[in-house]
Short mmCIF file of C-alpha atoms in Angstrom, two decimals:
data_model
loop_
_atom_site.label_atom_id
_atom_site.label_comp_id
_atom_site.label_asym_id
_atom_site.label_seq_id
_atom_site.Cartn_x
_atom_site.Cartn_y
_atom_site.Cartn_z
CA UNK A 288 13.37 24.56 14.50
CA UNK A 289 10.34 26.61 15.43
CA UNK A 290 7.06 24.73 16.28
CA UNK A 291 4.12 24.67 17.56
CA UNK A 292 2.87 23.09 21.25
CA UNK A 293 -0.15 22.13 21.67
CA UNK A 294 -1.94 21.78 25.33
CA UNK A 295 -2.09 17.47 24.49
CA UNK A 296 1.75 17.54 24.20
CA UNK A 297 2.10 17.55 20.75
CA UNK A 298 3.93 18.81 18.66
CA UNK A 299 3.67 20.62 14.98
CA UNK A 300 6.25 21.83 12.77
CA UNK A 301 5.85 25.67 11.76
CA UNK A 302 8.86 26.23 8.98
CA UNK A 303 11.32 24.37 6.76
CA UNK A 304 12.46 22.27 9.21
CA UNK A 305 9.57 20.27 9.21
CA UNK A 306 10.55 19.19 5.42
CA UNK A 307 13.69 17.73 6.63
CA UNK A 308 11.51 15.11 8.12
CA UNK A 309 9.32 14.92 5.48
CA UNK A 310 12.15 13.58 3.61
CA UNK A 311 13.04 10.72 6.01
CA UNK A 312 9.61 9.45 6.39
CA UNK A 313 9.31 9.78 2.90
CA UNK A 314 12.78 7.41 2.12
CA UNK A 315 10.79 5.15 4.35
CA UNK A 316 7.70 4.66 1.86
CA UNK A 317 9.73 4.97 -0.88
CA UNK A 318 12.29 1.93 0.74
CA UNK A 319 8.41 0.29 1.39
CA UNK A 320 7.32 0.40 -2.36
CA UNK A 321 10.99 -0.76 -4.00
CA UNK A 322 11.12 -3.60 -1.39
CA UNK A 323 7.61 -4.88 -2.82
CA UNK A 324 8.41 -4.11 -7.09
CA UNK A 325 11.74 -5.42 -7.16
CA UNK A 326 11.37 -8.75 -5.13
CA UNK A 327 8.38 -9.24 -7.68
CA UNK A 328 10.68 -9.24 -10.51
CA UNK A 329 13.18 -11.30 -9.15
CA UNK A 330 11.03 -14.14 -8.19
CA UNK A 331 12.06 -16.20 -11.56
CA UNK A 332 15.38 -16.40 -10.64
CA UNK A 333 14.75 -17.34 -6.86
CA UNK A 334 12.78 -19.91 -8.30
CA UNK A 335 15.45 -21.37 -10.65
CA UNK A 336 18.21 -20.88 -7.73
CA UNK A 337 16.24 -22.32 -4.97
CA UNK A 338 14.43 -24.87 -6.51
CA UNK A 339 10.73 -23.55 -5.69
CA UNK A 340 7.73 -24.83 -7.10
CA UNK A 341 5.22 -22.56 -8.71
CA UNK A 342 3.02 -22.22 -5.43
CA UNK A 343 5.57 -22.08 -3.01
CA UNK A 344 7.06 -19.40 -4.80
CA UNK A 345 3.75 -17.52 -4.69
CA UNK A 346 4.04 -17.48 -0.76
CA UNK A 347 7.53 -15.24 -1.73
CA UNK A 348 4.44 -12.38 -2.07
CA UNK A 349 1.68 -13.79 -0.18
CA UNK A 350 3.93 -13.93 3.26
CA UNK A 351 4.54 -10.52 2.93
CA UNK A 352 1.00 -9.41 2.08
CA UNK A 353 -0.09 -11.57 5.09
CA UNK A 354 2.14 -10.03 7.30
CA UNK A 355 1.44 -6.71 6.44
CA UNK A 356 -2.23 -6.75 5.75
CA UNK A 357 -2.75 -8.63 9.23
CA UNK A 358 -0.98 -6.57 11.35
CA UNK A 359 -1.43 -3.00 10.44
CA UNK A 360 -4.37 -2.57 12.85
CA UNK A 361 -2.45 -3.74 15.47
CA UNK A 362 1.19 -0.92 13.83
CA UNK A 363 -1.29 1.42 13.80
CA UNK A 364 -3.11 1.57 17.49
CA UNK A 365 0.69 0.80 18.77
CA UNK A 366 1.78 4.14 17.03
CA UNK A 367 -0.61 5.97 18.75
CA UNK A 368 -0.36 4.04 22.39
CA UNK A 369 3.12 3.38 22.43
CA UNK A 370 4.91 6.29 20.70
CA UNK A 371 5.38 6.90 17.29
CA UNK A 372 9.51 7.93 17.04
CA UNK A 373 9.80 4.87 19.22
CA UNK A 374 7.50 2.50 16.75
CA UNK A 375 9.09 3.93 13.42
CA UNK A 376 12.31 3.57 14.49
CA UNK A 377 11.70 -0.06 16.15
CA UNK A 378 10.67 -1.36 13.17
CA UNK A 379 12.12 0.20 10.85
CA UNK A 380 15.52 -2.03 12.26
CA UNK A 381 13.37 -4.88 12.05
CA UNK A 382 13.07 -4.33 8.56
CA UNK A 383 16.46 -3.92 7.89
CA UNK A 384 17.24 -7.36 9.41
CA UNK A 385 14.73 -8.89 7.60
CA UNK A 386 15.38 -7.55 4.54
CA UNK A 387 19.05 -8.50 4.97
CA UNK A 388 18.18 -12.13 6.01
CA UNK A 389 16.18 -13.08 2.89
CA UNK A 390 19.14 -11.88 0.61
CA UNK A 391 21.23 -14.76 2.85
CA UNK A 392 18.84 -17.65 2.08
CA UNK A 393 19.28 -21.03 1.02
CA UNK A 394 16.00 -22.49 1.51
CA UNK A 395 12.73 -21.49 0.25
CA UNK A 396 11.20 -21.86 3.61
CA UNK A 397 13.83 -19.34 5.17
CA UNK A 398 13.15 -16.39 2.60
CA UNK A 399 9.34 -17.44 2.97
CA UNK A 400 9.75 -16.53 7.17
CA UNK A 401 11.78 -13.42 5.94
CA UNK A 402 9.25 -12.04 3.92
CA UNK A 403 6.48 -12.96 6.46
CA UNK A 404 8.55 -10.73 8.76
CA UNK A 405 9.66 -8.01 7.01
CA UNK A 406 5.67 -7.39 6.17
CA UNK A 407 5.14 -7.35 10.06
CA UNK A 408 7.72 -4.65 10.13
CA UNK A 409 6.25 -2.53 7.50
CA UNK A 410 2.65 -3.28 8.95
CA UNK A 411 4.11 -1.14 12.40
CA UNK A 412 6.31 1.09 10.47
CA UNK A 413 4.21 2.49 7.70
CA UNK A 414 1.45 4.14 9.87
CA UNK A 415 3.95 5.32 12.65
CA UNK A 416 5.37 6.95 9.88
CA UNK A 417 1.96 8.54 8.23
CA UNK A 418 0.91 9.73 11.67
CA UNK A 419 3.97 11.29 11.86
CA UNK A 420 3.18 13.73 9.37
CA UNK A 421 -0.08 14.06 10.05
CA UNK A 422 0.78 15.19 13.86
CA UNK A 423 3.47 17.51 12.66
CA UNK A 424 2.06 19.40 9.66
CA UNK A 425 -1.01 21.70 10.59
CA UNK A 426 -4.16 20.38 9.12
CA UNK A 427 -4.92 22.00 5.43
CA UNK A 428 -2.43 23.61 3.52
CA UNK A 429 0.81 22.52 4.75
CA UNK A 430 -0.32 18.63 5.77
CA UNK A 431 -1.93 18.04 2.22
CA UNK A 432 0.71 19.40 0.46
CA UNK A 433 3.14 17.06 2.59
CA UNK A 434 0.81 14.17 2.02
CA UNK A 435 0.80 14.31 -1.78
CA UNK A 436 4.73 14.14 -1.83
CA UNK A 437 4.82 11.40 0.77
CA UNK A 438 1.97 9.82 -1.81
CA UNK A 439 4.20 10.52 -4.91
CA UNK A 440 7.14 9.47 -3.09
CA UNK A 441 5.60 5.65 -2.50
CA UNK A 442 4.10 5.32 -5.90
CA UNK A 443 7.99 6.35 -7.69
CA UNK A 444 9.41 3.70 -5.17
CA UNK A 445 7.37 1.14 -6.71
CA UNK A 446 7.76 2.51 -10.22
CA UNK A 447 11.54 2.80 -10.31
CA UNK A 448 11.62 -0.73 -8.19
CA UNK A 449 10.74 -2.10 -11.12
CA UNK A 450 13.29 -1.01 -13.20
CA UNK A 451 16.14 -1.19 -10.85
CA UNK A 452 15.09 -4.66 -9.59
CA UNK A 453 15.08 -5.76 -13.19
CA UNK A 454 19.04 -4.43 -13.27
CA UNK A 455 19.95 -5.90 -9.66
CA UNK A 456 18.69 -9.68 -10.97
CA UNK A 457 20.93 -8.91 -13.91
CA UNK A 458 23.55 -9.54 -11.71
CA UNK A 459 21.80 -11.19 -8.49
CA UNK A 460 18.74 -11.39 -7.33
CA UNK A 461 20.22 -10.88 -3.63
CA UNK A 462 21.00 -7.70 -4.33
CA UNK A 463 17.81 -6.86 -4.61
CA UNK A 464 17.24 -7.78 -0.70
CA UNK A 465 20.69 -6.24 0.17
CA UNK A 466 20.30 -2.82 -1.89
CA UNK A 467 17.15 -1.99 0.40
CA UNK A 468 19.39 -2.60 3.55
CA UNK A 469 21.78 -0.15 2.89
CA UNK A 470 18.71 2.14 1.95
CA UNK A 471 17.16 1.51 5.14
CA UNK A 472 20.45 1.82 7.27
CA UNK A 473 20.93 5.56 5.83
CA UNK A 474 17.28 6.17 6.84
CA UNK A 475 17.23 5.26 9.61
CA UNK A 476 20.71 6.60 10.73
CA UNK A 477 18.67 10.31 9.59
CA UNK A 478 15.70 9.34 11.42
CA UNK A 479 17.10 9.02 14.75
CA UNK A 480 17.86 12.80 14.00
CA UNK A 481 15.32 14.42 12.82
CA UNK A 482 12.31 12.25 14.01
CA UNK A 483 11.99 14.07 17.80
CA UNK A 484 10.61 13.21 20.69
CA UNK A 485 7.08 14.70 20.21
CA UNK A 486 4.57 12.32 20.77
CA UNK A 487 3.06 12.70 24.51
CA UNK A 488 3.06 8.45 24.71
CA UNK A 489 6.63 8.89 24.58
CA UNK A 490 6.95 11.32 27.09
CA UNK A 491 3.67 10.79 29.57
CA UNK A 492 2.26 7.78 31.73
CA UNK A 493 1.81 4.58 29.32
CA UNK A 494 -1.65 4.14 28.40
CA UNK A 495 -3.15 0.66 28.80
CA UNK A 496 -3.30 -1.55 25.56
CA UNK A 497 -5.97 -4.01 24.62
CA UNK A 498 -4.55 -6.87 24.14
CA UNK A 499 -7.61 -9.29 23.42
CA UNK A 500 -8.67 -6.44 20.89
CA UNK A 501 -5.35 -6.67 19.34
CA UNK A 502 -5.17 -10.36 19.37
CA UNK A 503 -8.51 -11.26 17.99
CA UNK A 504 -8.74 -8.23 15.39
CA UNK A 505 -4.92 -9.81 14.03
CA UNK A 506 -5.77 -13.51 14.13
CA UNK A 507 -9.03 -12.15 11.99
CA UNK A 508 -7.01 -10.24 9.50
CA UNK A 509 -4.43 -12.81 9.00
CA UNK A 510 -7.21 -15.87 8.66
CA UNK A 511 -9.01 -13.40 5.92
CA UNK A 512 -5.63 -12.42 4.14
CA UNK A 513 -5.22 -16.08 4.13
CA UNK A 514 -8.50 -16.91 2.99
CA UNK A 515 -8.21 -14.47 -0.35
CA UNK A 516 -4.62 -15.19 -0.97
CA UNK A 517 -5.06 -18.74 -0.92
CA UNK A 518 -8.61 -18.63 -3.04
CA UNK A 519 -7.09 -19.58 -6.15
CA UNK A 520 -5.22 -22.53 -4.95
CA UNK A 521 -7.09 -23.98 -1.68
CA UNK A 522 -10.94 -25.68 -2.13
CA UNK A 523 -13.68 -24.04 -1.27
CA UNK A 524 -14.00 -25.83 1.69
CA UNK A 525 -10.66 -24.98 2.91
CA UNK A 526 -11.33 -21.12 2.28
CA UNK A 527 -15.07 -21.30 3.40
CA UNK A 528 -13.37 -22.31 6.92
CA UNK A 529 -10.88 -20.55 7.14
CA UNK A 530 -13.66 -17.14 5.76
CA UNK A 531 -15.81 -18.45 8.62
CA UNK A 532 -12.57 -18.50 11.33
CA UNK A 533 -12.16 -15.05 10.55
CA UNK A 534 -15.57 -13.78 10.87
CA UNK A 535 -16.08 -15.59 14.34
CA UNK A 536 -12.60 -13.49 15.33
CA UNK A 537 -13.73 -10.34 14.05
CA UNK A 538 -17.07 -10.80 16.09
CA UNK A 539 -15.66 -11.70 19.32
CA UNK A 540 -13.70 -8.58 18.63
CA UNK A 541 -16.34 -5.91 18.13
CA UNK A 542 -17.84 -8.01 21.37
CA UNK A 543 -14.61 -7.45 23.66
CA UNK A 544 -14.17 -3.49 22.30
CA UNK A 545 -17.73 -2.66 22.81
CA UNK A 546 -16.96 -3.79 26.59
CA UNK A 547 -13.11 -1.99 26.34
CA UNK A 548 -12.18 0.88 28.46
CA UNK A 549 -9.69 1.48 26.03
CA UNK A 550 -10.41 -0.24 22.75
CA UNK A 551 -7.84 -0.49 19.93
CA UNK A 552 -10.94 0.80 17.55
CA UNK A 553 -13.07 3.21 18.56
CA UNK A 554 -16.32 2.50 16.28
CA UNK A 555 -17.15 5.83 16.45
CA UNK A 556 -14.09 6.81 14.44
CA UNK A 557 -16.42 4.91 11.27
CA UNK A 558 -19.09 7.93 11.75
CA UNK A 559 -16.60 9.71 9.43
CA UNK A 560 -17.64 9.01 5.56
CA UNK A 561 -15.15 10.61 4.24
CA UNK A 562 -12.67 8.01 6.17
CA UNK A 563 -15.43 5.10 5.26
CA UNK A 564 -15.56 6.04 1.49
CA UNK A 565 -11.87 6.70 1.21
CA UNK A 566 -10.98 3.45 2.38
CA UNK A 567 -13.88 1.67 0.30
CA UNK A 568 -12.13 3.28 -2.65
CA UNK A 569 -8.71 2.61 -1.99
CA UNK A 570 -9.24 -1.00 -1.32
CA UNK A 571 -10.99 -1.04 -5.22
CA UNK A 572 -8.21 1.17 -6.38
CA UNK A 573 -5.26 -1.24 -5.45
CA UNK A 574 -7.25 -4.32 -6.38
CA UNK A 575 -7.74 -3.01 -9.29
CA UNK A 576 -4.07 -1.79 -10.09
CA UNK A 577 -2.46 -4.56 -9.06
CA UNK A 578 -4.69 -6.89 -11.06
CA UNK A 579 -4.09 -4.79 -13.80
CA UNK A 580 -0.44 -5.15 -13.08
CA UNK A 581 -0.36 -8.91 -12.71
CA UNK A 582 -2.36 -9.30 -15.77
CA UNK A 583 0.32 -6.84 -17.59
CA UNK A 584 3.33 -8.73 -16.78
CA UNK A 585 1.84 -12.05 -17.84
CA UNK A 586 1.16 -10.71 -21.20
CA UNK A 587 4.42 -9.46 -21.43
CA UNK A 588 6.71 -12.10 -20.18
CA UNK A 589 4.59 -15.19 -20.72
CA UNK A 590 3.08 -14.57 -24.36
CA UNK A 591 5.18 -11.54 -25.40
CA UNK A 592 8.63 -13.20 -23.94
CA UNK A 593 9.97 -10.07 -22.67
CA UNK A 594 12.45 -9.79 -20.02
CA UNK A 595 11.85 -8.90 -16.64
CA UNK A 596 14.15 -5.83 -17.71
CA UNK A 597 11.95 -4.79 -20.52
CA UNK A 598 8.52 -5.39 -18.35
CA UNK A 599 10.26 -3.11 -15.57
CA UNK A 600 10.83 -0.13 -18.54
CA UNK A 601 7.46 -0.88 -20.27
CA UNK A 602 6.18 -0.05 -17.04
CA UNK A 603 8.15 2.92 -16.24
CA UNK A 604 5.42 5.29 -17.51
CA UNK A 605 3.65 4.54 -14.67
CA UNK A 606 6.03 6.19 -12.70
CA UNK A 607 4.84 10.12 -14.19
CA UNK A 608 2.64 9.89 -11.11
CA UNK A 609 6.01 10.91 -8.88
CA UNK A 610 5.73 14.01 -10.49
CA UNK A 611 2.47 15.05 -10.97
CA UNK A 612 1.26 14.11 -7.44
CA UNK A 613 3.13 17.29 -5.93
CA UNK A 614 3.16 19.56 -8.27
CA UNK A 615 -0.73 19.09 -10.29
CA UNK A 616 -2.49 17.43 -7.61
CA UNK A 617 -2.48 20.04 -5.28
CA UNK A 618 -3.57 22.22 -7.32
CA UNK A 619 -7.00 19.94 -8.48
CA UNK A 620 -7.52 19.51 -4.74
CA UNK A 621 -7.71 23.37 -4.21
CA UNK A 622 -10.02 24.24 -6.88
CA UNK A 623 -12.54 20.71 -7.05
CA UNK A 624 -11.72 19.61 -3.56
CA UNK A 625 -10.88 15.35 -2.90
CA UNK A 626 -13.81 13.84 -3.67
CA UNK A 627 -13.84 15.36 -7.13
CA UNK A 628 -10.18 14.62 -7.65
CA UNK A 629 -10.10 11.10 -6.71
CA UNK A 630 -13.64 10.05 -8.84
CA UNK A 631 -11.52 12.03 -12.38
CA UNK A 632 -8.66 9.92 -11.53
CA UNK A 633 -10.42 6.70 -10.90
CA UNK A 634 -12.53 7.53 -14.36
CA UNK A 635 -8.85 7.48 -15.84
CA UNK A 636 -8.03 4.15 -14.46
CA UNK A 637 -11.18 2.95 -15.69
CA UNK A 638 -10.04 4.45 -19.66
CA UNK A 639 -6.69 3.29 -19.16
CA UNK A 640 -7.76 -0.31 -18.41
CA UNK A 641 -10.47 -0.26 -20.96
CA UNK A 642 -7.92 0.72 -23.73
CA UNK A 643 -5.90 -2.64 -22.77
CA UNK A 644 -8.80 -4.79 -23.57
CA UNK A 645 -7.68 -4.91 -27.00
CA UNK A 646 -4.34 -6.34 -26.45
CA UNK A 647 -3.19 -8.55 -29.30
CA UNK A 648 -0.30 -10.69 -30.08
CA UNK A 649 2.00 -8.40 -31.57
CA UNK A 650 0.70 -5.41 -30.15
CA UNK A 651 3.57 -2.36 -30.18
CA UNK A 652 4.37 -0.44 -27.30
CA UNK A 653 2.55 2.48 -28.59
CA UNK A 654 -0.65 0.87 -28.31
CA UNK A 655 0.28 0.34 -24.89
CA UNK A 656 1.17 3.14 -23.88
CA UNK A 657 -1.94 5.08 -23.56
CA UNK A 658 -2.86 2.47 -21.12
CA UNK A 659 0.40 3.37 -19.06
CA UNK A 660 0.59 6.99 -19.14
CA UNK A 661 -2.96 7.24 -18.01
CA UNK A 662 -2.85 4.67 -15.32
CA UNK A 663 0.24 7.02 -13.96
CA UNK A 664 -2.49 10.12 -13.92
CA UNK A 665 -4.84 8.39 -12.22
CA UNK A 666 -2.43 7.03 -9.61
CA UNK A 667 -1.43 10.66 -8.99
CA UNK A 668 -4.94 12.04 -8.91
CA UNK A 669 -6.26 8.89 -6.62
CA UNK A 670 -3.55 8.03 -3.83
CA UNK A 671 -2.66 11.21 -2.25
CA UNK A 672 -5.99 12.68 -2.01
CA UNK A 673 -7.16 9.32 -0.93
CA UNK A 674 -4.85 9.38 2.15
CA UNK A 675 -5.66 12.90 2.95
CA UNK A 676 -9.48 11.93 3.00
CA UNK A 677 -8.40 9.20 5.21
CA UNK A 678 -7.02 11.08 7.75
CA UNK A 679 -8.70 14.33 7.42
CA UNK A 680 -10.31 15.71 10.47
CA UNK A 681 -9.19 12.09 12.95
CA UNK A 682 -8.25 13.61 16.28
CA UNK A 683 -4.26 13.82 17.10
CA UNK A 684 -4.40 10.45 19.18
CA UNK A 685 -6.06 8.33 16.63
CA UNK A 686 -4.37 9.43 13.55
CA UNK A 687 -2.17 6.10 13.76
CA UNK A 688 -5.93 4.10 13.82
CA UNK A 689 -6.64 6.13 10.90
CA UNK A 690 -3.28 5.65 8.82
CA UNK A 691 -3.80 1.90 10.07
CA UNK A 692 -7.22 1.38 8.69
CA UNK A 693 -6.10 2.97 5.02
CA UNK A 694 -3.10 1.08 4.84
CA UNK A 695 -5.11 -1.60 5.45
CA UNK A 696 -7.36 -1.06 2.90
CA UNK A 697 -4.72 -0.74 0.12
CA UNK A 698 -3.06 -4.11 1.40
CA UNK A 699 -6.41 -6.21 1.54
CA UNK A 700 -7.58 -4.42 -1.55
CA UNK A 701 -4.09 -5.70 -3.57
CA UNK A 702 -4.64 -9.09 -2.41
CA UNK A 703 -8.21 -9.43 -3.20
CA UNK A 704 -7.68 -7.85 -6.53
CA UNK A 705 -4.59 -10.32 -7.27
CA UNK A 706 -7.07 -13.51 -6.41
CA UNK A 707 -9.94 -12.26 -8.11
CA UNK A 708 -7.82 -11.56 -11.45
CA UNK A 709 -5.61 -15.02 -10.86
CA UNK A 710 -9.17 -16.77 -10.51
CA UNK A 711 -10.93 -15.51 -13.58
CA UNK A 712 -7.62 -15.55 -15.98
CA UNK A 713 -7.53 -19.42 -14.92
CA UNK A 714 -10.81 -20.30 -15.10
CA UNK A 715 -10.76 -18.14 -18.83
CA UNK A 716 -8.01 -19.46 -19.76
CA UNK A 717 -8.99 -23.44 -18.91
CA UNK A 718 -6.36 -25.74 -20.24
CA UNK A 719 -5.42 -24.67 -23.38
CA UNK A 720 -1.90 -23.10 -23.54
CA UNK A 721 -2.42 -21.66 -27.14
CA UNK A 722 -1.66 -17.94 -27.19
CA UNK A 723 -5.27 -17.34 -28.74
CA UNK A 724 -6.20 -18.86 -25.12
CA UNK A 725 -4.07 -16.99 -23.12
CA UNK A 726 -4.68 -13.82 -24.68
CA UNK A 727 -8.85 -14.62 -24.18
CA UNK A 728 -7.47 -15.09 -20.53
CA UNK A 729 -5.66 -12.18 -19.89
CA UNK A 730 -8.37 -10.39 -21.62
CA UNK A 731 -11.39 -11.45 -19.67
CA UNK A 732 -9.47 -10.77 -16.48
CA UNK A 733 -9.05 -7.63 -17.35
CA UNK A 734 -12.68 -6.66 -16.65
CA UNK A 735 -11.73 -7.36 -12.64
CA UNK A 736 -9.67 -4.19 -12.50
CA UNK A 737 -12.24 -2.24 -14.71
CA UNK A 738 -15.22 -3.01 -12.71
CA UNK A 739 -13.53 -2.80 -9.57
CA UNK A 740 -12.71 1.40 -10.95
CA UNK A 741 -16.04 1.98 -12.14
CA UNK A 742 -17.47 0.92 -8.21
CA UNK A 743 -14.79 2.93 -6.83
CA UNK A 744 -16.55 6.05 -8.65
CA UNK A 745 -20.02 4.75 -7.51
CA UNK A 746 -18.24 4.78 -3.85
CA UNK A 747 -16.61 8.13 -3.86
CA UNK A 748 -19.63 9.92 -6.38
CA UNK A 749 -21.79 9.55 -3.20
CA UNK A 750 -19.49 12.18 -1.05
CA UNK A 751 -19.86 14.95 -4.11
CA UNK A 752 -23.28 15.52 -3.14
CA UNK A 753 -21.71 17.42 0.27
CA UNK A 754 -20.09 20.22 0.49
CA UNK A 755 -16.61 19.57 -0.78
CA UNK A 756 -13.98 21.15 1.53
CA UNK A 757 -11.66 23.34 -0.67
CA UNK A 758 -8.47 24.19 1.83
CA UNK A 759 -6.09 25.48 -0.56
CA UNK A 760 -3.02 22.83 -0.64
CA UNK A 761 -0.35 25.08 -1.90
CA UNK A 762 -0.63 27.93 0.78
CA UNK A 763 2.05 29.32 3.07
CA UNK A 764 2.74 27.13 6.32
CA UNK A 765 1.41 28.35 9.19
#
């Protein structure tokens, strides 16, 4: 394979080669977003088989959003300190283990520690595996182009997750913890082939690690993960504290990195606002989509009494996003440039959520699908470019940080946006169980994800007054 060696050690990928491990790292988001969409429609039957109550079975979800959201600062810095072949493949086991463990369990509690875990994993693997491709594809051209597939990639994984997980509970709902094993164990047996030894903390003197940065910054993330997971359930004195815990962390924190020879954040790296907006906007974006989603399946299965089956292929439509992000995406970024892409796509969230409000009773699924069509645009026109804003221009050593920081965006962002929705359909909703009351419920929640849109635009509509940078995406490699 030809490529390219730079003076730091790196190393950049110059032909087709370079797609063979674009395909790996992208099994490994795609094998990220199933995990996620088909546990989520299995949960009924781990319920019924396990014998969890409604709020334990919510910590099914919230482990793994705590896990991941808490430790992807912490993935991310180690990707760039410690090596990122040597992080992706790590953890990548880990989350094979995991994975295989909670299709064993017999206890609630034991799949609850699985999930925890296998979010841990994900929270190290993910950004290895974005910094991966953003160290091996030469900034512009080639790198955005492999960024939007790696971008469509994740959002089908979640899309078709839905759909297969709704077959796999048909039979088992272990399978769908087993089927992402033997996914991951083909990966990974790939990986160790085509992921090389490129990165120069693999190859050079270890670099020192902050470990008080690390510690404080992850007992701070998990404490405000906590905090807006729990919201719904806990008192407000109980997620006042715990709010409060979390702040103190995150200020001893910025106190130890200030002082850091070698601090897991450089501040500095916040000067970029393109990074700042793009992760502003992606933490909206998700907590706004997966509002929207949560909101969605309620309606479906709760007043609607569809099956998780037919929710999975209502949903399917989303998935158009898998195509469009390679193929159209690139070719909005070349001529309007990100910011312009990403503020269009969150305008079509925006419509698409808007033309829900109406939802009725016996609503068809042609009414609906306007909604889900155009929520699949706007994913394609919003991720990709989203992550390519995130990263763009981040020195080699701190593109980990970077794909750290945006992935932890995206997490935080889903599980304020799932609190905030929960929260307001309740309170909406009150204690009638009428379907005129749930469907005022699931209506006024709606406006969560809507807002949230509409300030994403406000966020991103503020970069369009610079000079948007144009790279064409579709170009030869260099």
């Amino acid at each position: 394979m030809n490529e390219i060696h730079r003076k730091d050690g790196s190393t950049q990928r110059k032909d087709k080669g370079g797609w063979g491990l674009l395909l790996v790292l992208c099994g490994a988001i795609f094998l990220e977003g199933i995990d996620v969409s088909m546990m989520g429609v299995a949960l009924p039957s781990i319920r019924d088989e396990l014998g969890m109550s409604t709020s334990a079975l919510q910590w099914v979800v919230s482990a793994y959003v705590l896990g991941y959201g808490g430790f992807m600062l912490l993935g991310g810095r180690a990707a760039d300190l410690l090596g990122r072949r040597r992080m992706f493949l790590l953890w990548l086991t880990v989350f094979l283990v995991f994975s295989g463990l909670g299709g064993f369990a017999t206890e609630g509690w034991v799949l609850i520690a699985a999930r925890f875990l296998t979010g841990v994993s994900a929270a190290f693997m993910t950004p290895a595996g974005l910094s991966i491709i953003t160290t091996s594809f030469a900034e512009g051209p080639q790198r955005n182009q492999a960024l939007l597939v790696y971008a469509g990639t994740a959002a089908a994984g979640f899309s078709l997750g839905l759909v297969v997980g709704g077959l796999l509970t048909e039979i088992d709902w272990r399978w769908v913890f087993f089927g992402p094993v033997l996914l991951a164990f083909g990966i990974l047996i790939a990986a160790a082939r085509l992921v090389g030894r490129t990165d120069p903390a693999e190859r050079g003197p270890r670099q020192s690690f902050d470990l008080a940065g690390a510690g404080t910054v992850t007992g701070a993330m998990l404490l405000l993960v906590y905090a807006v997971v729990e919201a719904p359930n806990a008192g407000w004195g109980w997620t006042a504290s715990a709010l409060a815990g979390s702040l103190l962390l995150l200020a001893v924190f910025v106190a130890l990195e200030r002082r850091s020879a070698a601090p897991l954040v450089r501040f500095g790296i916040f000067r970029s606002g393109s990074l700042v907006r793009a992760n502003l906007s992606a933490m909206l974006f998700a907590g706004s989509f997966f509002g929207f989603q949560f909101v969605t399946v309620l309606y479906l299965q709760e007043l609607r009494g569809w099956s998780s089956l037919q929710t999975g292929l209502a949903l399917l439509a989303v998935g158009v996003d898998a195509v469009l992000a390679p193929t159209l995406t690139p070719k909005l970024v070349d001529r309007f440039g990100n910011a312009r892409v990403i503020v269009g796509g969150l305008l079509l969230a925006a419509l698409a959520y808007a033309l829900f409000l109406p939802m009725g009773a016996d609503w068809s699924y042609a009414a609906m699908f306007p909604t889900m069509i155009l929520t699949g645009i706007a994913f394609s026109l919003t991720y990709g470019p989203l992550t390519i804003a995130a990263t763009d221009g981040v020195a080699e050593e701190e593109q980990g940080l970077a794909g750290g920081l945006l992935n932890t965006s995206f997490q935080f962002g889903a599980a304020l946006g799932l609190a905030v929705v929960t929260a307001v359909n309740v309170a909406a909703t009150g204690s009638g169980g009428s379907p005129e009351a749930m469907l005022d419920g699931f209506r006024t929640a709606l406006f969560v994800p809507l807002a949230g849109t509409l300030l994403g635009v406000a966020v991103m509509a503020t970069g369009l007054r610079g000079r948007s940078r144009r790279a064409p995406v579709g170009g030869k490699a260099a």
